[in-house]
XYZ file of C-alpha atoms in Angstrom:
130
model
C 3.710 -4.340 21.559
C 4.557 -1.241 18.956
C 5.274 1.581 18.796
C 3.899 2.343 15.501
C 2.263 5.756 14.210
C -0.439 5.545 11.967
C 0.354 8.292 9.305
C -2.840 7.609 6.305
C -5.176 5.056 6.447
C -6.853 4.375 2.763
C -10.377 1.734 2.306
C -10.733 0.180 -1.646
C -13.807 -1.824 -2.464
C -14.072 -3.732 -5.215
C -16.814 -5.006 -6.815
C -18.436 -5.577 -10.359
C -17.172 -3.121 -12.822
C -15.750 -0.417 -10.808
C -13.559 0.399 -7.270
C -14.589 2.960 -4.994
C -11.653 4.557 -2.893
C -12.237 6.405 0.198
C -15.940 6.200 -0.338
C -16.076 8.867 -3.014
C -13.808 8.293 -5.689
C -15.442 5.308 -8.538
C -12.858 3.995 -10.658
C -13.930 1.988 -13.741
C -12.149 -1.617 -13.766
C -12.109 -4.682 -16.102
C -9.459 -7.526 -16.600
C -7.933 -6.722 -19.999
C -8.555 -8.107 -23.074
C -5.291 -10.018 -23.093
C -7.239 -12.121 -20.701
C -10.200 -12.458 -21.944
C -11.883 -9.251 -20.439
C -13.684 -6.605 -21.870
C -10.792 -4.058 -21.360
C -11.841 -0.401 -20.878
C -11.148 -0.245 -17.130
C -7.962 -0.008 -14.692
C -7.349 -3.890 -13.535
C -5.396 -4.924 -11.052
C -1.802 -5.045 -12.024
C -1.799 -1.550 -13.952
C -3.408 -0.420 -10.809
C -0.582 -2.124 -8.806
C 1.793 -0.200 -11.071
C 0.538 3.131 -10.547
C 1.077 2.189 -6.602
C 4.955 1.296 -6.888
C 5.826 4.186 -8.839
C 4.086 6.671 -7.240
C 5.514 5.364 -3.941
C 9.159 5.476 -4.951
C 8.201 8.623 -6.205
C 6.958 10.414 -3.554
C 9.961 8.866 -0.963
C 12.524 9.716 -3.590
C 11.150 13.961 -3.662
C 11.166 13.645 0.195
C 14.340 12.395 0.960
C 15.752 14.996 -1.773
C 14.346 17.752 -0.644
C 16.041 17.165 2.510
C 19.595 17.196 1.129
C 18.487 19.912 -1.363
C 18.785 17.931 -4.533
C 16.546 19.174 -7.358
C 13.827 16.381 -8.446
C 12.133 18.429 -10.759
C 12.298 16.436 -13.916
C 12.124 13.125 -11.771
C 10.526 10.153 -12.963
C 9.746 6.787 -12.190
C 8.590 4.134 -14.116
C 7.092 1.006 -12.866
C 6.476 -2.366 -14.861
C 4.262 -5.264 -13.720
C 3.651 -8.690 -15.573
C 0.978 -11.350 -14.463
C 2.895 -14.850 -14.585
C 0.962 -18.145 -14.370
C 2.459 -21.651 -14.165
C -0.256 -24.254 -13.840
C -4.145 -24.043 -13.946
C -3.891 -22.251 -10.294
C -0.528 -20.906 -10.042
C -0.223 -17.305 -10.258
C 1.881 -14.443 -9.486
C 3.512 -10.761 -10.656
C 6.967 -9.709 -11.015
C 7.399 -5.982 -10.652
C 10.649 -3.857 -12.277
C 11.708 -0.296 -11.666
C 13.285 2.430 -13.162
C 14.732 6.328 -11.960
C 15.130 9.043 -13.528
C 17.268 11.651 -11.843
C 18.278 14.025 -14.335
C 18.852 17.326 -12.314
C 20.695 14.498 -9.491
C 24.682 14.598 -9.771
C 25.432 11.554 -11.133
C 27.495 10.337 -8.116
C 24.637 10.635 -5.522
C 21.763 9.195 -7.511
C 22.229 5.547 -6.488
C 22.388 6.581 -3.000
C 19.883 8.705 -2.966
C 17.392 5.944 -4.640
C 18.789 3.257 -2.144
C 17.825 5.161 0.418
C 13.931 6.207 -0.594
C 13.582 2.358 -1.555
C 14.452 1.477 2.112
C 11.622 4.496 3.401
C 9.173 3.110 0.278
C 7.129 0.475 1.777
C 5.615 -0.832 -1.281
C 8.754 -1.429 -2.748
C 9.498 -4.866 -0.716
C 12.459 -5.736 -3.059
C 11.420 -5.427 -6.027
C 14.414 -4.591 -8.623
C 15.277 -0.924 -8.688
C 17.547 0.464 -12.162
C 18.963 4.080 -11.807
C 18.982 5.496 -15.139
């Protein structure tokens, strides 16, 4: 049994041409051109993207703001790459990147180690501290 608190529950539905999130908010998607779509729409891995960083993101301000650090100028940057191997074989391989400018130099690896294990999107993917 848990012990788990819900804290946000979020519904996507996809279908042709579009997303619809939380039942109000339409989102134009295609696959991209690279793959023989149309382009002009989100698709899945730039959406996927947009997930990571803001997650690290918003765990990085909020364990920060705890300690007092300043996160102002934070960023983070999130890369995502389809792979295929074989006619059915496919997967992503997701890389990150921090920037803590206003961060003393000495605490910004800890301070990222620490949101990545509160980010649960994250799931191991390769975190750089810039």
């Amino acid at each position: 049994m848990t012990t788990a608190t819900n804290l946000y529950s979020t519904t996507a539905v996809s279908n042709s041409g579009s997303v619809r999130v939380d039942g109000t908010a339409d989102l134009p998607v295609a696959a991209p051109t690279e793959l023989g779509g149309p382009g002009g729409g989100w698709n899945s891995e730039q959406l996927y993207a947009a997930s990571l960083a803001t997650c690290l993101h918003q765990s990085i301000v909020l364990i920060a703001s705890s300690a007092g650090d300043d996160t102002s100028d934070c960023a983070v940057s999130a890369g995502v790459t389809l792979r295929h191997e074989g006619a059915e074989k496919y997967d992503v391989d997701a890389r990150l990147k921090v920037e803590l400018p206003n961060v003393p130099e000495q605490r910004r690896q800890a301070l990222v180690d620490l949101a990545v294990s509160h980010a649960p999107l994250i799931g191991g993917w390769p975190v750089t501290v810039a």
